[in-house]
Amino acid sequence: MSEKLDKISQDIAVKHGVLLGKDDPILMLQTMNEHLIEENRKAQQDFLAQFREEMEGISSQWRVDAKEKAEKVLNVALASSKEAMARLLQESTNESVQTLRKLISDSLIEAQSLTRKTQKIQPICVDIINCIACCMFYAFLMTM
């Protein structure tokens, strides 16, 4: 008998006062039980390995899904940010154009006003210049 079976036989003899032989059905059941336990252990290890593979696959898929969703969220946020920047730039440009138009318009109005005033004063200035020229000519003639 193996050491294990010898130990079992000794324990039964000590506790129950019964000696077991090699052909005793209880020892046969013990051997069968050991084989069943070993088969069960191997099956559990196989199931555990399969479960681990499935969990790793699920975890990997979750990681891929999370990455894709994060990229989508970032792309949407980036697109929204670009749209907002474009809108603000357009509004700012429109305001600048309006300000420049008003400034140019005001400048043109002022230039037209000055031109009108100059046109009104021009004949008077010509008359004054003519008068001064006549006085100078008369003074020249008097000195001769």
PDB file of C-alpha atoms in Angstrom:
ATOM      1  CA  MET A   1       0.000   0.000   0.000  1.00  0.00           C
ATOM      2  CA  SER A   2       1.052   3.559  -0.494  1.00  0.00           C
ATOM      3  CA  GLU A   3       1.985   5.737   2.434  1.00  0.00           C
ATOM      4  CA  LYS A   4      -1.283   7.590   2.212  1.00  0.00           C
ATOM      5  CA  LEU A   5      -3.366   4.424   2.418  1.00  0.00           C
ATOM      6  CA  ASP A   6      -1.169   3.121   5.256  1.00  0.00           C
ATOM      7  CA  LYS A   7      -1.779   6.337   7.181  1.00  0.00           C
ATOM      8  CA  ILE A   8      -5.554   6.049   6.578  1.00  0.00           C
ATOM      9  CA  SER A   9      -5.530   2.401   7.749  1.00  0.00           C
ATOM     10  CA  GLN A  10      -3.640   3.348  10.918  1.00  0.00           C
ATOM     11  CA  ASP A  11      -6.029   6.211  11.695  1.00  0.00           C
ATOM     12  CA  ILE A  12      -9.067   3.921  11.275  1.00  0.00           C
ATOM     13  CA  ALA A  13      -7.434   1.214  13.423  1.00  0.00           C
ATOM     14  CA  VAL A  14      -6.648   3.706  16.194  1.00  0.00           C
ATOM     15  CA  LYS A  15     -10.015   5.455  16.204  1.00  0.00           C
ATOM     16  CA  HIS A  16     -12.322   2.554  15.457  1.00  0.00           C
ATOM     17  CA  GLY A  17     -10.335  -0.520  16.364  1.00  0.00           C
ATOM     18  CA  VAL A  18     -10.749  -2.051  12.873  1.00  0.00           C
ATOM     19  CA  LEU A  19      -7.899  -3.295  10.703  1.00  0.00           C
ATOM     20  CA  LEU A  20      -8.269  -2.722   6.977  1.00  0.00           C
ATOM     21  CA  GLY A  21      -6.733  -4.986   4.337  1.00  0.00           C
ATOM     22  CA  LYS A  22      -5.531  -4.073   0.836  1.00  0.00           C
ATOM     23  CA  ASP A  23      -8.746  -5.373  -0.685  1.00  0.00           C
ATOM     24  CA  ASP A  24     -11.038  -3.516   1.710  1.00  0.00           C
ATOM     25  CA  PRO A  25     -13.824  -1.574  -0.112  1.00  0.00           C
ATOM     26  CA  ILE A  26     -13.254   1.494   2.088  1.00  0.00           C
ATOM     27  CA  LEU A  27      -9.713   1.857   0.740  1.00  0.00           C
ATOM     28  CA  MET A  28     -11.064   1.436  -2.779  1.00  0.00           C
ATOM     29  CA  LEU A  29     -13.503   4.275  -2.117  1.00  0.00           C
ATOM     30  CA  GLN A  30     -10.653   6.383  -0.727  1.00  0.00           C
ATOM     31  CA  THR A  31      -8.622   5.809  -3.910  1.00  0.00           C
ATOM     32  CA  MET A  32     -11.633   6.607  -6.080  1.00  0.00           C
ATOM     33  CA  ASN A  33     -12.312   9.702  -4.015  1.00  0.00           C
ATOM     34  CA  GLU A  34      -8.703  10.891  -4.488  1.00  0.00           C
ATOM     35  CA  HIS A  35      -8.986  10.403  -8.259  1.00  0.00           C
ATOM     36  CA  LEU A  36     -12.307  12.252  -8.370  1.00  0.00           C
ATOM     37  CA  ILE A  37     -10.886  15.102  -6.302  1.00  0.00           C
ATOM     38  CA  GLU A  38      -7.871  15.341  -8.653  1.00  0.00           C
ATOM     39  CA  GLU A  39     -10.115  15.337 -11.742  1.00  0.00           C
ATOM     40  CA  ASN A  40     -12.325  17.981 -10.137  1.00  0.00           C
ATOM     41  CA  ARG A  41      -9.258  20.107  -9.308  1.00  0.00           C
ATOM     42  CA  LYS A  42      -8.034  19.903 -12.918  1.00  0.00           C
ATOM     43  CA  ALA A  43     -11.502  20.760 -14.245  1.00  0.00           C
ATOM     44  CA  GLN A  44     -11.701  23.758 -11.898  1.00  0.00           C
ATOM     45  CA  GLN A  45      -8.274  24.926 -13.068  1.00  0.00           C
ATOM     46  CA  ASP A  46      -9.412  24.620 -16.689  1.00  0.00           C
ATOM     47  CA  PHE A  47     -12.603  26.555 -15.930  1.00  0.00           C
ATOM     48  CA  LEU A  48     -10.600  29.178 -14.052  1.00  0.00           C
ATOM     49  CA  ALA A  49      -8.166  29.559 -16.972  1.00  0.00           C
ATOM     50  CA  GLN A  50     -11.080  29.859 -19.401  1.00  0.00           C
ATOM     51  CA  PHE A  51     -12.792  32.384 -17.119  1.00  0.00           C
ATOM     52  CA  ARG A  52      -9.557  34.391 -16.856  1.00  0.00           C
ATOM     53  CA  GLU A  53      -9.248  34.468 -20.675  1.00  0.00           C
ATOM     54  CA  GLU A  54     -12.862  35.596 -21.019  1.00  0.00           C
ATOM     55  CA  MET A  55     -12.383  38.317 -18.399  1.00  0.00           C
ATOM     56  CA  GLU A  56      -9.192  39.521 -20.130  1.00  0.00           C
ATOM     57  CA  GLY A  57     -11.091  39.616 -23.435  1.00  0.00           C
ATOM     58  CA  ILE A  58     -13.941  41.575 -21.867  1.00  0.00           C
ATOM     59  CA  SER A  59     -11.472  43.926 -20.174  1.00  0.00           C
ATOM     60  CA  SER A  60      -9.656  44.467 -23.459  1.00  0.00           C
ATOM     61  CA  GLN A  61     -12.943  45.184 -25.230  1.00  0.00           C
ATOM     62  CA  TRP A  62     -13.963  47.633 -22.490  1.00  0.00           C
ATOM     63  CA  ARG A  63     -10.613  49.393 -22.858  1.00  0.00           C
ATOM     64  CA  VAL A  64     -11.107  49.699 -26.630  1.00  0.00           C
ATOM     65  CA  ASP A  65     -14.703  50.900 -26.177  1.00  0.00           C
ATOM     66  CA  ALA A  66     -13.668  53.439 -23.534  1.00  0.00           C
ATOM     67  CA  LYS A  67     -10.885  54.729 -25.776  1.00  0.00           C
ATOM     68  CA  GLU A  68     -13.255  55.073 -28.744  1.00  0.00           C
ATOM     69  CA  LYS A  69     -15.842  56.896 -26.628  1.00  0.00           C
ATOM     70  CA  ALA A  70     -13.188  59.208 -25.190  1.00  0.00           C
ATOM     71  CA  GLU A  71     -11.949  60.000 -28.703  1.00  0.00           C
ATOM     72  CA  LYS A  72     -15.512  60.730 -29.834  1.00  0.00           C
ATOM     73  CA  VAL A  73     -16.092  63.048 -26.875  1.00  0.00           C
ATOM     74  CA  LEU A  74     -12.799  64.837 -27.522  1.00  0.00           C
ATOM     75  CA  ASN A  75     -13.564  65.183 -31.232  1.00  0.00           C
ATOM     76  CA  VAL A  76     -17.004  66.623 -30.485  1.00  0.00           C
ATOM     77  CA  ALA A  77     -15.508  69.033 -27.938  1.00  0.00           C
ATOM     78  CA  LEU A  78     -12.795  70.060 -30.406  1.00  0.00           C
ATOM     79  CA  ALA A  79     -15.324  70.617 -33.187  1.00  0.00           C
ATOM     80  CA  SER A  80     -17.520  72.643 -30.841  1.00  0.00           C
ATOM     81  CA  SER A  81     -14.528  74.696 -29.743  1.00  0.00           C
ATOM     82  CA  LYS A  82     -13.537  75.347 -33.362  1.00  0.00           C
ATOM     83  CA  GLU A  83     -17.083  76.441 -34.185  1.00  0.00           C
ATOM     84  CA  ALA A  84     -17.158  78.786 -31.194  1.00  0.00           C
ATOM     85  CA  MET A  85     -13.785  80.265 -32.141  1.00  0.00           C
ATOM     86  CA  ALA A  86     -14.892  80.742 -35.756  1.00  0.00           C
ATOM     87  CA  ARG A  87     -18.127  82.393 -34.622  1.00  0.00           C
ATOM     88  CA  LEU A  88     -16.280  84.726 -32.237  1.00  0.00           C
ATOM     89  CA  LEU A  89     -13.742  85.570 -34.930  1.00  0.00           C
ATOM     90  CA  GLN A  90     -16.532  86.341 -37.391  1.00  0.00           C
ATOM     91  CA  GLU A  91     -18.344  88.531 -34.854  1.00  0.00           C
ATOM     92  CA  SER A  92     -15.115  90.345 -34.007  1.00  0.00           C
ATOM     93  CA  THR A  93     -14.348  90.879 -37.693  1.00  0.00           C
ATOM     94  CA  ASN A  94     -17.860  92.210 -38.318  1.00  0.00           C
ATOM     95  CA  GLU A  95     -17.547  94.639 -35.410  1.00  0.00           C
ATOM     96  CA  SER A  96     -14.144  95.821 -36.675  1.00  0.00           C
ATOM     97  CA  VAL A  97     -15.507  96.317 -40.191  1.00  0.00           C
ATOM     98  CA  GLN A  98     -18.473  98.304 -38.844  1.00  0.00           C
ATOM     99  CA  THR A  99     -16.153 100.478 -36.753  1.00  0.00           C
ATOM    100  CA  LEU A 100     -13.862 101.123 -39.734  1.00  0.00           C
ATOM    101  CA  ARG A 101     -16.830 101.918 -41.973  1.00  0.00           C
ATOM    102  CA  LYS A 102     -18.137 104.441 -39.463  1.00  0.00           C
ATOM    103  CA  LEU A 103     -14.691 105.998 -39.052  1.00  0.00           C
ATOM    104  CA  ILE A 104     -14.196 106.278 -42.836  1.00  0.00           C
ATOM    105  CA  SER A 105     -17.722 107.614 -43.296  1.00  0.00           C
ATOM    106  CA  ASP A 106     -17.196 110.233 -40.578  1.00  0.00           C
ATOM    107  CA  SER A 107     -13.842 111.200 -42.129  1.00  0.00           C
ATOM    108  CA  LEU A 108     -15.417 111.572 -45.576  1.00  0.00           C
ATOM    109  CA  ILE A 109     -18.214 113.731 -44.167  1.00  0.00           C
ATOM    110  CA  GLU A 110     -15.654 115.942 -42.423  1.00  0.00           C
ATOM    111  CA  ALA A 111     -13.542 116.165 -45.621  1.00  0.00           C
ATOM    112  CA  GLN A 112     -16.634 117.147 -47.624  1.00  0.00           C
ATOM    113  CA  SER A 113     -17.486 119.786 -45.042  1.00  0.00           C
ATOM    114  CA  LEU A 114     -13.955 121.210 -45.183  1.00  0.00           C
ATOM    115  CA  THR A 115     -14.054 121.171 -48.989  1.00  0.00           C
ATOM    116  CA  ARG A 116     -17.330 123.144 -48.978  1.00  0.00           C
ATOM    117  CA  LYS A 117     -15.891 125.682 -46.513  1.00  0.00           C
ATOM    118  CA  THR A 118     -12.762 126.000 -48.640  1.00  0.00           C
ATOM    119  CA  GLN A 119     -14.856 126.519 -51.750  1.00  0.00           C
ATOM    120  CA  LYS A 120     -16.794 129.285 -49.974  1.00  0.00           C
ATOM    121  CA  ILE A 121     -13.610 130.997 -48.755  1.00  0.00           C
ATOM    122  CA  GLN A 122     -11.698 130.599 -52.025  1.00  0.00           C
ATOM    123  CA  PRO A 123     -13.238 133.597 -53.863  1.00  0.00           C
ATOM    124  CA  ILE A 124     -12.618 135.825 -50.845  1.00  0.00           C
ATOM    125  CA  CYS A 125      -8.986 134.680 -50.680  1.00  0.00           C
ATOM    126  CA  VAL A 126      -8.548 135.353 -54.399  1.00  0.00           C
ATOM    127  CA  ASP A 127      -9.987 138.839 -53.951  1.00  0.00           C
ATOM    128  CA  ILE A 128      -7.673 139.520 -50.990  1.00  0.00           C
ATOM    129  CA  ILE A 129      -4.634 138.286 -52.945  1.00  0.00           C
ATOM    130  CA  ASN A 130      -5.637 140.456 -55.910  1.00  0.00           C
ATOM    131  CA  CYS A 131      -6.072 143.434 -53.616  1.00  0.00           C
ATOM    132  CA  ILE A 132      -2.647 142.871 -52.038  1.00  0.00           C
ATOM    133  CA  ALA A 133      -1.099 142.512 -55.499  1.00  0.00           C
ATOM    134  CA  CYS A 134      -2.692 145.798 -56.603  1.00  0.00           C
ATOM    135  CA  CYS A 135      -1.433 147.561 -53.484  1.00  0.00           C
ATOM    136  CA  MET A 136       2.056 146.273 -54.082  1.00  0.00           C
ATOM    137  CA  PHE A 137       1.922 147.339 -57.729  1.00  0.00           C
ATOM    138  CA  TYR A 138       0.677 150.788 -56.741  1.00  0.00           C
ATOM    139  CA  ALA A 139       3.476 151.038 -54.140  1.00  0.00           C
ATOM    140  CA  PHE A 140       5.961 150.027 -56.790  1.00  0.00           C
ATOM    141  CA  LEU A 141       4.681 152.653 -59.167  1.00  0.00           C
ATOM    142  CA  MET A 142       4.885 155.312 -56.461  1.00  0.00           C
ATOM    143  CA  THR A 143       8.480 154.581 -55.742  1.00  0.00           C
ATOM    144  CA  MET A 144       9.503 155.137 -59.327  1.00  0.00           C
TER     145      MET A 144
END
